[in-house]
PDB file of C-alpha atoms in Angstrom:
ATOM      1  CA  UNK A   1     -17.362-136.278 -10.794  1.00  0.00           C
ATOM      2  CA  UNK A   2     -19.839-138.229  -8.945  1.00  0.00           C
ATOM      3  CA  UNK A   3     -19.214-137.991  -5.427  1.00  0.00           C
ATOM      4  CA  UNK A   4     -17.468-140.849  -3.159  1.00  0.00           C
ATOM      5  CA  UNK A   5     -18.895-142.799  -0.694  1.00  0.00           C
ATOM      6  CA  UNK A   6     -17.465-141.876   2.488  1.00  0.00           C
ATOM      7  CA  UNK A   7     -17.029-144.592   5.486  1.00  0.00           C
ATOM      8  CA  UNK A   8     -15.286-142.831   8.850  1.00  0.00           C
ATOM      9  CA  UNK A   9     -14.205-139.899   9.405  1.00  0.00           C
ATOM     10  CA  UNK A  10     -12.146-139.691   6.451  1.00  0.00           C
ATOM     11  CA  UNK A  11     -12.160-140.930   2.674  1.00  0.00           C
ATOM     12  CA  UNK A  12      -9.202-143.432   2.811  1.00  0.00           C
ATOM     13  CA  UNK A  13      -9.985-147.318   2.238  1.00  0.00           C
ATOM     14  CA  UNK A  14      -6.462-148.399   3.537  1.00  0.00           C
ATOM     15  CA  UNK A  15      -6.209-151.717   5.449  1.00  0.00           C
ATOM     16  CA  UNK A  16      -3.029-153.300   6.866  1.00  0.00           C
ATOM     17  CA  UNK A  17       0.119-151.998   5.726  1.00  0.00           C
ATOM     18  CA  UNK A  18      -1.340-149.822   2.772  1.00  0.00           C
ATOM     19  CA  UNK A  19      -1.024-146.316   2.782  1.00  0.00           C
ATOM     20  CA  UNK A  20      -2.203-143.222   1.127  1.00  0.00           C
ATOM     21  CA  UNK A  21      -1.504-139.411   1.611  1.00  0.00           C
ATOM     22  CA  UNK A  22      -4.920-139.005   3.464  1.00  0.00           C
ATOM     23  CA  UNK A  23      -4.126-141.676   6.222  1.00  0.00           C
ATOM     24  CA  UNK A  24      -1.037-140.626   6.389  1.00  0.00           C
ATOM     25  CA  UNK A  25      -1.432-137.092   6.813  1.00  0.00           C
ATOM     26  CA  UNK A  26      -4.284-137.717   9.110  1.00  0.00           C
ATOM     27  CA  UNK A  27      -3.360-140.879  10.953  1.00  0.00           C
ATOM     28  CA  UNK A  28       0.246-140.373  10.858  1.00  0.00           C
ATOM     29  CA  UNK A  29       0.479-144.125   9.259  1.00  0.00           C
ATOM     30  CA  UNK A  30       3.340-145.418   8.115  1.00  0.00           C
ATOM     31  CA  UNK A  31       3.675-148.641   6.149  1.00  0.00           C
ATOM     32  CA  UNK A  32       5.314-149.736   2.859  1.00  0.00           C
ATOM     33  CA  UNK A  33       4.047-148.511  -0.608  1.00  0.00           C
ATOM     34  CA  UNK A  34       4.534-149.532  -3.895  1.00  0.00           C
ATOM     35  CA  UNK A  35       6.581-146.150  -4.188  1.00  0.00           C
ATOM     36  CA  UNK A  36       8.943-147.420  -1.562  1.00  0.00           C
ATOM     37  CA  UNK A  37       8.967-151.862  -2.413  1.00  0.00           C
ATOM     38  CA  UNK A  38      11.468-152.665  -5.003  1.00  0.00           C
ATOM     39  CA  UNK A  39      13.958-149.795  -3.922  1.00  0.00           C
ATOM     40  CA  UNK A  40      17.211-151.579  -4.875  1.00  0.00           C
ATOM     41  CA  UNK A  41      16.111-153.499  -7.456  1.00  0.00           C
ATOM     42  CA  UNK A  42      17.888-154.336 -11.211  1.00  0.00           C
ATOM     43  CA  UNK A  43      15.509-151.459 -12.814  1.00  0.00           C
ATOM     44  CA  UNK A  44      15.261-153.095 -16.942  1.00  0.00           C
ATOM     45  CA  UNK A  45      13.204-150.654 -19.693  1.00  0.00           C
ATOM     46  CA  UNK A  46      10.655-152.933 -22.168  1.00  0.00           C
ATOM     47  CA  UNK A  47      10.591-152.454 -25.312  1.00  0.00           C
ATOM     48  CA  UNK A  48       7.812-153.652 -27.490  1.00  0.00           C
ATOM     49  CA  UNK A  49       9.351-153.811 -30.733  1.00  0.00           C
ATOM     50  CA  UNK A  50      11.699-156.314 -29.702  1.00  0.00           C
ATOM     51  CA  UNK A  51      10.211-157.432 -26.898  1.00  0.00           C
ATOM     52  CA  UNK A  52      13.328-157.775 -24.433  1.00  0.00           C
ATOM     53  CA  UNK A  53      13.838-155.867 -21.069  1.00  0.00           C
ATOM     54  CA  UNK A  54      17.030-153.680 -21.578  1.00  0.00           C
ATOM     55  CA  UNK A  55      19.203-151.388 -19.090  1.00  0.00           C
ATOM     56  CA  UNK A  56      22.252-150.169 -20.011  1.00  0.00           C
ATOM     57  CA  UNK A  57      25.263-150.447 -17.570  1.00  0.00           C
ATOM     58  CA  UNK A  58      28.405-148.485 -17.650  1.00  0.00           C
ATOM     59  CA  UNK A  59      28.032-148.001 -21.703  1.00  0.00           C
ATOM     60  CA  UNK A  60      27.401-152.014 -21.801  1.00  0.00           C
ATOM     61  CA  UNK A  61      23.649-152.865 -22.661  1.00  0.00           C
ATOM     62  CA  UNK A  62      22.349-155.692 -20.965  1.00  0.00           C
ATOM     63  CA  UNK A  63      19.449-157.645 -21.695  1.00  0.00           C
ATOM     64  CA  UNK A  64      16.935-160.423 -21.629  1.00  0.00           C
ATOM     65  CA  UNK A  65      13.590-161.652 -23.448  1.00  0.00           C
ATOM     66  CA  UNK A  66      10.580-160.287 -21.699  1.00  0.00           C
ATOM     67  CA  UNK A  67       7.653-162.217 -23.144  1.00  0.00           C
ATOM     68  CA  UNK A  68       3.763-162.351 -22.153  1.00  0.00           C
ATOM     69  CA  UNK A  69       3.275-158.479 -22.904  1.00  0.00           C
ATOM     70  CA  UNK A  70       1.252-156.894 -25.550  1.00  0.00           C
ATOM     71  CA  UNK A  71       1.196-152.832 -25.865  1.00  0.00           C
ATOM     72  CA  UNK A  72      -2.046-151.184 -28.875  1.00  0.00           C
ATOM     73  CA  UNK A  73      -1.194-147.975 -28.386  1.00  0.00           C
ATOM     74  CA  UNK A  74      -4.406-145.363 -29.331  1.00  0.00           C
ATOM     75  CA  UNK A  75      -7.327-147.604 -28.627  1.00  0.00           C
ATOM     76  CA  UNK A  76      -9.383-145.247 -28.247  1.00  0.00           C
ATOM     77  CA  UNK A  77      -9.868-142.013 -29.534  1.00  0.00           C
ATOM     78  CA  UNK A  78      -9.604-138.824 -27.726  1.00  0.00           C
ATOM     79  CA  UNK A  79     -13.060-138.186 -28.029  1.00  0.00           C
ATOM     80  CA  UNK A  80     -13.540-141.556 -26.795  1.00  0.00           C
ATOM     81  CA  UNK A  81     -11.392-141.131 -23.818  1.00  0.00           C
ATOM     82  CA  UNK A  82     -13.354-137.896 -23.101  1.00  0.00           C
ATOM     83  CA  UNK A  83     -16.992-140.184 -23.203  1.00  0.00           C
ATOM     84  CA  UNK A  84     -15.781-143.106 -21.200  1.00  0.00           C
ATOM     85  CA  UNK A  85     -14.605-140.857 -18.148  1.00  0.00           C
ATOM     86  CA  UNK A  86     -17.099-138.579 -18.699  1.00  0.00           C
ATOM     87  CA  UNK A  87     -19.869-142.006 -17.837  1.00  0.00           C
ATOM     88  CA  UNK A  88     -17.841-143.542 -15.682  1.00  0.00           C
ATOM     89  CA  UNK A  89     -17.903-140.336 -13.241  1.00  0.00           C
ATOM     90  CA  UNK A  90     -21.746-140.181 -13.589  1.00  0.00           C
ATOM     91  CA  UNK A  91     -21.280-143.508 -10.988  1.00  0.00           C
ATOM     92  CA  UNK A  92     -20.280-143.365  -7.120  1.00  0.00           C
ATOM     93  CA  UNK A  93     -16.612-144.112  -7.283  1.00  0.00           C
ATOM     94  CA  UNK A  94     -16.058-146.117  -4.003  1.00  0.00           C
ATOM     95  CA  UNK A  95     -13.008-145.488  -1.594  1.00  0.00           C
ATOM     96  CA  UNK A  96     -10.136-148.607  -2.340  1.00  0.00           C
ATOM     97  CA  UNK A  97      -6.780-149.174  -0.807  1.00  0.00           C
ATOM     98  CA  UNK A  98      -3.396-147.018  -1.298  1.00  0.00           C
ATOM     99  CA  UNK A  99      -5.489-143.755  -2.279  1.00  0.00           C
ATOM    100  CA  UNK A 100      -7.636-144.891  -4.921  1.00  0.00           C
ATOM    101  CA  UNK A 101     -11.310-145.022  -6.112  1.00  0.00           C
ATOM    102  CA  UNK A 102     -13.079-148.101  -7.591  1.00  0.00           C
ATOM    103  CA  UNK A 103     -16.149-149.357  -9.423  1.00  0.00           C
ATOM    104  CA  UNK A 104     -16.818-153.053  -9.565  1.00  0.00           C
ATOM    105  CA  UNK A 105     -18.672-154.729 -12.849  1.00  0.00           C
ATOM    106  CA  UNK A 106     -18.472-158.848 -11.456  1.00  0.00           C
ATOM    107  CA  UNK A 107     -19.365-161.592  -9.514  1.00  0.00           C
ATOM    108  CA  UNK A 108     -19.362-161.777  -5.667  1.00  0.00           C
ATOM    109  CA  UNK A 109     -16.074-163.551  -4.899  1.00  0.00           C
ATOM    110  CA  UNK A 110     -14.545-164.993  -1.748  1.00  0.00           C
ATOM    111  CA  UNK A 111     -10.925-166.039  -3.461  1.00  0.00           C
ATOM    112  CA  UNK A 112      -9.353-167.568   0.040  1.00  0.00           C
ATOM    113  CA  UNK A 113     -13.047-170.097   0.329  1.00  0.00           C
ATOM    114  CA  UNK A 114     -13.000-170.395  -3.269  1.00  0.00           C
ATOM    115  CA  UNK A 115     -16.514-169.276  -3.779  1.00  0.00           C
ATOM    116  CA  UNK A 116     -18.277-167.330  -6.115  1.00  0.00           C
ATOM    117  CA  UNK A 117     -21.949-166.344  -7.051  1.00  0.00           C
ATOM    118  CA  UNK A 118     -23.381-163.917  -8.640  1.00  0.00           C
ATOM    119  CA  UNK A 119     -24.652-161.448  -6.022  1.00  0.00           C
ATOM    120  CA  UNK A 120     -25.872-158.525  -7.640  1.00  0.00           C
ATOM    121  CA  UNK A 121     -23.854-158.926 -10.946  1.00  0.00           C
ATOM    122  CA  UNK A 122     -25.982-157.469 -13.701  1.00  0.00           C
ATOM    123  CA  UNK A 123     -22.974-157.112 -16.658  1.00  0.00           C
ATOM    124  CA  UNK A 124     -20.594-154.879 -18.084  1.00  0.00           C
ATOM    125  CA  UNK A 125     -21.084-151.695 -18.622  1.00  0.00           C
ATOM    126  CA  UNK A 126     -22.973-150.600 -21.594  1.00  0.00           C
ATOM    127  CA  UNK A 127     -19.891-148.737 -22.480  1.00  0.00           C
ATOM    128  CA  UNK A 128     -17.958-151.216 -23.159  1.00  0.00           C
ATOM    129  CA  UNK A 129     -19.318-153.420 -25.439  1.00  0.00           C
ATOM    130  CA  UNK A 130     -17.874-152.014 -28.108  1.00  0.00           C
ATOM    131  CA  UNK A 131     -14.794-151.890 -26.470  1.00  0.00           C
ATOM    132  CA  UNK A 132     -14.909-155.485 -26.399  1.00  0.00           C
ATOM    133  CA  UNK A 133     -15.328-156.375 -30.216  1.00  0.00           C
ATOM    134  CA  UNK A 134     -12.799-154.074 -30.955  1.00  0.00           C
ATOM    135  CA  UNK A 135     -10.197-156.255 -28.391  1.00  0.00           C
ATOM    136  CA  UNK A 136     -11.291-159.193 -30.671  1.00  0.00           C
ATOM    137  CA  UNK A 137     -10.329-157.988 -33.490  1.00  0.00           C
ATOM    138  CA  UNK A 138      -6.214-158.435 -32.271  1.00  0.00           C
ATOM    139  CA  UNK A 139      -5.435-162.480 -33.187  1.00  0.00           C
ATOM    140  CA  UNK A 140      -3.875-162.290 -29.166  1.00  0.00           C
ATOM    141  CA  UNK A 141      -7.855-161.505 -27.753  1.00  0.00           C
ATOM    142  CA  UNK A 142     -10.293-162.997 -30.469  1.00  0.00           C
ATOM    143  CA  UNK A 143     -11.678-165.025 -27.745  1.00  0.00           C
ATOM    144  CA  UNK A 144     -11.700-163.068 -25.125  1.00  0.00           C
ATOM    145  CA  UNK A 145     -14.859-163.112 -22.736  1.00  0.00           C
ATOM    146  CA  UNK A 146     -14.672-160.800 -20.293  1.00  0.00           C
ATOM    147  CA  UNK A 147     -16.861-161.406 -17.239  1.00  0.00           C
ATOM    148  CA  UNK A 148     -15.447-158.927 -14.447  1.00  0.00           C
ATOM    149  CA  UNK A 149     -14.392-155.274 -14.938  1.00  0.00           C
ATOM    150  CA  UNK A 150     -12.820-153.272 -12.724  1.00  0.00           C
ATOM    151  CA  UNK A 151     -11.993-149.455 -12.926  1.00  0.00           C
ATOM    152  CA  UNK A 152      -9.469-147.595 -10.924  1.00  0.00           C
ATOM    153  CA  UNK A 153      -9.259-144.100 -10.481  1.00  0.00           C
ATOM    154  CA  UNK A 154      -5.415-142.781  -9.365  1.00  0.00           C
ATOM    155  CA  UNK A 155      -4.921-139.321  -8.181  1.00  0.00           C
ATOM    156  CA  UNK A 156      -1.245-137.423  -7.148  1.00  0.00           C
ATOM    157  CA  UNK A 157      -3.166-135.505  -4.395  1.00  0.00           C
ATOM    158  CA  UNK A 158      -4.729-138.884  -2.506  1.00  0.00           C
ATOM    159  CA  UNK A 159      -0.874-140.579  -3.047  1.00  0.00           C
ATOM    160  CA  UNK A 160      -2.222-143.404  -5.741  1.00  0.00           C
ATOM    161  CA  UNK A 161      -0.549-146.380  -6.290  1.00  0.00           C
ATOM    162  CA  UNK A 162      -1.130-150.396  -6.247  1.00  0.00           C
ATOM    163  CA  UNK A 163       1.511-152.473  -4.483  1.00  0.00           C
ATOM    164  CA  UNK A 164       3.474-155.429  -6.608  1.00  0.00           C
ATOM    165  CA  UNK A 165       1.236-158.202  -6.976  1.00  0.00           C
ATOM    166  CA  UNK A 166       0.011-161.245  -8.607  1.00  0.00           C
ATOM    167  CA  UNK A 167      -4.003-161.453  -9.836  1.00  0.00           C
ATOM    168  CA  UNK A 168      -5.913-164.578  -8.989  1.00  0.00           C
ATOM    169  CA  UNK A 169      -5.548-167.390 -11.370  1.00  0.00           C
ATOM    170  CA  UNK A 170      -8.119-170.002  -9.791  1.00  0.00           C
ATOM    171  CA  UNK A 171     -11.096-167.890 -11.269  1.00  0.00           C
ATOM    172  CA  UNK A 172      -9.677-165.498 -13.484  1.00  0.00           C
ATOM    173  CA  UNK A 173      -8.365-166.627 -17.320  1.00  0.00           C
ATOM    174  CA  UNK A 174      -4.808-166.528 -19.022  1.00  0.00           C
ATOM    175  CA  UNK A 175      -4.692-162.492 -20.286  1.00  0.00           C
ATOM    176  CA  UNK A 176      -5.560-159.212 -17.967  1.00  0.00           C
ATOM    177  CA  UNK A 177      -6.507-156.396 -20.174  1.00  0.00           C
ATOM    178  CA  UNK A 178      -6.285-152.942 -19.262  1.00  0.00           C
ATOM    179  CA  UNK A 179      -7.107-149.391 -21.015  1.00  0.00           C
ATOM    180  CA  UNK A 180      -4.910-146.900 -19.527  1.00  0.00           C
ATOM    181  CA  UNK A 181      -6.262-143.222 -19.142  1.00  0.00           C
ATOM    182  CA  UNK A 182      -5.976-139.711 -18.967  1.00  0.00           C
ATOM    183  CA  UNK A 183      -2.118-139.825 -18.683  1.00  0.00           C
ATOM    184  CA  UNK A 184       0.958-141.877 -19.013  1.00  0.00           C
ATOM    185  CA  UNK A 185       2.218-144.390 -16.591  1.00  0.00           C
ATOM    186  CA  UNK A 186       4.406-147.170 -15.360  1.00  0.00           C
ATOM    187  CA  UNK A 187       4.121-150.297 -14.907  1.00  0.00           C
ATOM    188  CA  UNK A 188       6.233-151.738 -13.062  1.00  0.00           C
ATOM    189  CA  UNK A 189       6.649-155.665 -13.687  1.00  0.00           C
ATOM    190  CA  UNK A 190       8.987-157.428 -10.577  1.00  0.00           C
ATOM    191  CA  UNK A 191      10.056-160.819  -9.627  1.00  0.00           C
ATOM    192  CA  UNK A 192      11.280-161.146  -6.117  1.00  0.00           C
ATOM    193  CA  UNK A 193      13.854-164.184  -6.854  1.00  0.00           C
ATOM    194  CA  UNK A 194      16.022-162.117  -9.901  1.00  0.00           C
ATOM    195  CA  UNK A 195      16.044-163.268 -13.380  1.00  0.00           C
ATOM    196  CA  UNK A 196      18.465-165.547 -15.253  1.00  0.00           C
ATOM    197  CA  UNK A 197      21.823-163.946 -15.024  1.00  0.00           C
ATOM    198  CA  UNK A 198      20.359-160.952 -12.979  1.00  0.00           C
ATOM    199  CA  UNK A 199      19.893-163.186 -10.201  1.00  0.00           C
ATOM    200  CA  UNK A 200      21.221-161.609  -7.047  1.00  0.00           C
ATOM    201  CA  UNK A 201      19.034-159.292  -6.661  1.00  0.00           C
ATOM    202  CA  UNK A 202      14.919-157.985  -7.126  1.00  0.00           C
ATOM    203  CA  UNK A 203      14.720-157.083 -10.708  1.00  0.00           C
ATOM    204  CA  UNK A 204      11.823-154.771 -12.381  1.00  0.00           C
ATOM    205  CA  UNK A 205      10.668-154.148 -15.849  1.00  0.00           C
ATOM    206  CA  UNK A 206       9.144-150.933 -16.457  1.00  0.00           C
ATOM    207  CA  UNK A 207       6.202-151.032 -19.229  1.00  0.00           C
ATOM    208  CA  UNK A 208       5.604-147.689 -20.006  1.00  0.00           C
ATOM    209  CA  UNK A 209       1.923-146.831 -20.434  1.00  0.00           C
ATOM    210  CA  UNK A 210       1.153-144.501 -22.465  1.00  0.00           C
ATOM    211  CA  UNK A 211      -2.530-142.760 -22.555  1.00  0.00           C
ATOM    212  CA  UNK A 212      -5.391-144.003 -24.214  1.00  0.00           C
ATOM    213  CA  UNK A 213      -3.349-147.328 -24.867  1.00  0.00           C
ATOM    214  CA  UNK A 214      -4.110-150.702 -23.922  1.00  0.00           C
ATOM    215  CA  UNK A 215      -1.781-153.336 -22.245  1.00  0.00           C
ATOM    216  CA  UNK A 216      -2.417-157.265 -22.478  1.00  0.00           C
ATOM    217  CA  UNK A 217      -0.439-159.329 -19.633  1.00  0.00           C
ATOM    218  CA  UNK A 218      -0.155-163.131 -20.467  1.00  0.00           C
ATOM    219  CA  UNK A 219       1.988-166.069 -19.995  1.00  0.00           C
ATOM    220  CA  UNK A 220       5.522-165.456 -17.628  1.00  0.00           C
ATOM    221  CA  UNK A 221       4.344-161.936 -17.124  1.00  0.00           C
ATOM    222  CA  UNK A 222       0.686-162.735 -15.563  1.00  0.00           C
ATOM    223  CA  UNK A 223       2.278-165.951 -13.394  1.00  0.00           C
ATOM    224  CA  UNK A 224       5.141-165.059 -12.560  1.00  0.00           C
ATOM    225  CA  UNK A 225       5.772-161.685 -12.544  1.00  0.00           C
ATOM    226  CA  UNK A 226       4.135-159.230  -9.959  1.00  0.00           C
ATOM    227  CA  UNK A 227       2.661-155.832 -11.626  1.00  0.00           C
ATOM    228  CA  UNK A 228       1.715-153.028  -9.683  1.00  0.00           C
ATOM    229  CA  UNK A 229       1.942-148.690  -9.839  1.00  0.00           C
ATOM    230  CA  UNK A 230       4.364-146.484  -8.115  1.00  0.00           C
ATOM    231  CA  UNK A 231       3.244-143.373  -6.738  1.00  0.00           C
ATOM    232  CA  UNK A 232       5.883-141.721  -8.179  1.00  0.00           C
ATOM    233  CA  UNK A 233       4.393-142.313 -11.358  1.00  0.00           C
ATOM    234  CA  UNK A 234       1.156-140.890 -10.920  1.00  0.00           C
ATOM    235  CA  UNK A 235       1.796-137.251 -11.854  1.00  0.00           C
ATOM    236  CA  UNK A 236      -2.446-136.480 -13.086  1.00  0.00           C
ATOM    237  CA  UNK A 237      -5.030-138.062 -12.897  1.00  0.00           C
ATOM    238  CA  UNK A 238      -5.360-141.747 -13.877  1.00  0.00           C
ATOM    239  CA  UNK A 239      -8.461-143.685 -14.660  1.00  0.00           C
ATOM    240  CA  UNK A 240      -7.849-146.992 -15.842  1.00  0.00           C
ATOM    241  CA  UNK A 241     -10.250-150.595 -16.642  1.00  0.00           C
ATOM    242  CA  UNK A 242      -9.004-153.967 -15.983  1.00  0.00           C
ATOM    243  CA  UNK A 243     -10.889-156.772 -17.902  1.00  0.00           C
ATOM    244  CA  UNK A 244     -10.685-160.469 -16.560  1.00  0.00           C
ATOM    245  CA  UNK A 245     -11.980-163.781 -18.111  1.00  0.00           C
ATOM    246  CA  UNK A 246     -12.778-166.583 -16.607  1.00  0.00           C
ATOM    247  CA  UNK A 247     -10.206-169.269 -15.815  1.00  0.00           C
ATOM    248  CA  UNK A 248     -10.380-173.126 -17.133  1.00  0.00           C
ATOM    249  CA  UNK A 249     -12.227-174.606 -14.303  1.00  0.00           C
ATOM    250  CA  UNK A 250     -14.796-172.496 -15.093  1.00  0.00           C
ATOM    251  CA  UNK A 251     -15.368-173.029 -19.132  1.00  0.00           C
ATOM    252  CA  UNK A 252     -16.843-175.815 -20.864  1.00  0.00           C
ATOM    253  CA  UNK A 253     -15.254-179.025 -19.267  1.00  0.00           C
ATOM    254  CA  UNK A 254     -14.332-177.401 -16.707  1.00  0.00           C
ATOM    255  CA  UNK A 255     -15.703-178.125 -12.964  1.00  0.00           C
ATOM    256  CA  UNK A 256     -17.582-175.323 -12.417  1.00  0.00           C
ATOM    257  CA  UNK A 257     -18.344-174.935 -16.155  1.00  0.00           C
ATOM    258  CA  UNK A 258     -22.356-174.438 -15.167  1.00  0.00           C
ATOM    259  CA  UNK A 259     -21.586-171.210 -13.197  1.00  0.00           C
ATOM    260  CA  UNK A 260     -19.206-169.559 -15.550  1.00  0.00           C
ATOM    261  CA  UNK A 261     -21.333-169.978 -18.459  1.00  0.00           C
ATOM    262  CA  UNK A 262     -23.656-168.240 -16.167  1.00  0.00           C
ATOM    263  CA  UNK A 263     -21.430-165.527 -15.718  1.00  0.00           C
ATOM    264  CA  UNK A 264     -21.174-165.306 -19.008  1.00  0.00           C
ATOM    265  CA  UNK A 265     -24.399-165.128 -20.026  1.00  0.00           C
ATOM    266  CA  UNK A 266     -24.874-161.663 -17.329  1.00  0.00           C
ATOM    267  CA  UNK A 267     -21.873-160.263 -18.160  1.00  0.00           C
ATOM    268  CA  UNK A 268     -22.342-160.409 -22.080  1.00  0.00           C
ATOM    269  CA  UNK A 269     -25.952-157.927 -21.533  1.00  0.00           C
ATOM    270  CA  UNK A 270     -24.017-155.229 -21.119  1.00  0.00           C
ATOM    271  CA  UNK A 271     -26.477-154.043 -18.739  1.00  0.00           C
ATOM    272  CA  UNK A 272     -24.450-153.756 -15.274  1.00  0.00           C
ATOM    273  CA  UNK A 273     -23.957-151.151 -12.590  1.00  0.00           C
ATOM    274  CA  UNK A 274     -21.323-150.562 -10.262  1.00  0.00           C
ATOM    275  CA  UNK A 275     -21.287-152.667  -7.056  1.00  0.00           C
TER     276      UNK A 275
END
């Protein structure tokens, strides 16, 4: 694996309440992880065939539609899997927060000025181009444009997770796409003010992930309910890619329709390098 780049005394990228094994080991930080938020909560199972979040209580099965999530298990191949990691760890992975590594494909954004340029955005990677006509193909992403990727690497030994959270939705588009792998996972889908009859209480949906699959979020379950990865969950290795298209504002009619078409135009070269 390409090495990391190393800022301080120690490779940990934690800010604020975020933690990881390294900063905690070494710091002695404490602070609230996605492992620990949402202990408590009304814990629900999806299933994708019928598309409903189910527990089952006391012999009683309870339930409730769970819609905005699609699950293609086996995009890619094992030999696939094998190529994409096998690139992706020719590239500096960079330290993150809560014990992971990143590599940026995107624009330069500033998301609490609202501002964005291109900074030095040269595309996708050339890897994933044909990962991207193969996501058309599906009806739910034939017009999917992706013009930010971002991939994630999750490791047991740094403590890996992502705290519950909602992605941006004043520059980034309707569906998140993600490619999940090297292992399984959970994802764990929560919505602080309860659900319908489950109201009392935090409830959480847990997607499970499986490898080499990819997950769409959409509708309720990108606006209104938080996603994120419990350490507990992350038993190997992870490595995972997060595509993102633009938002409304920034497509024809749009206000800034001049600079996402822009965007657009860099990110469709397939020619980029990690930021």
């Amino acid at each position: 694996m390409a090495s990391l780049e190393i800022r301080g005394a120690s490779v940990c990228g934690c800010k604020g309440i975020r933690t990881c094994l390294t900063c905690e080991k070494t710091a002695g930080k404490l602070g609230l992880t996605a492992n620990e938020i949402g202990k408590g909560s009304q814990g629900f199972t999806y299933n994708p065939l019928s598309k409903q979040a189910i527990r089952c209580v006391n012999g009683v099965q309870e339930s409730f539609p769970f819609p905005g999530v699609f699950l293609w298990e086996n995009f890619v191949t094992e030999e696939e899997e094998r190529d994409l990691v096998s690139k992706m760890d020719k590239d500096i992975w960079r330290e993150s927060q809560s014990g992971r590594t990143k590599q940026d494909f995107g624009p330069k954004v500033n998301f609490k000025k609202r501002r964005v340029r291109v900074g030095g955005f040269c595309g996708l990677p050339s890897i994933s181009q044909k990962l991207v006509v193969r996501m058309n193909q599906e009806p739910l992403l034939n017009t999917f444009q992706p013009v930010e990727q971002c991939n994630l690497d999750y490791n047991p030994q740094r403590g890996s997770s992502i705290d519950p959270h909602l992605d941006d939705s004043w520059l980034w588009g309707e569906r998140l796409v993600t490619i999940n792998l090297l292992s399984d996972t959970i994802l764990t889908m929560s919505l602080d003010e309860g659900c319908g009859q489950f109201d009392q209480r935090d409830v959480s949906v847990y997607v499970h992930l499986s490898r080499r699959s990819l997950v769409v979020l959409y509708g309720e379950a990108r606006h209104q309910w938080k996603h994120g990865i419990h350490r507990k969950d992350i038993h190997n290795r992870r490595v995972c890619s997060t595509f993102r298209e633009l938002s409304a504002e920034f497509l024809p009619g749009g206000e800034q329709a001049d600079t996402g078409s822009q965007l657009l135009d860099i990110a469709s070269t397939f020619h980029g390098v990690p930021l």
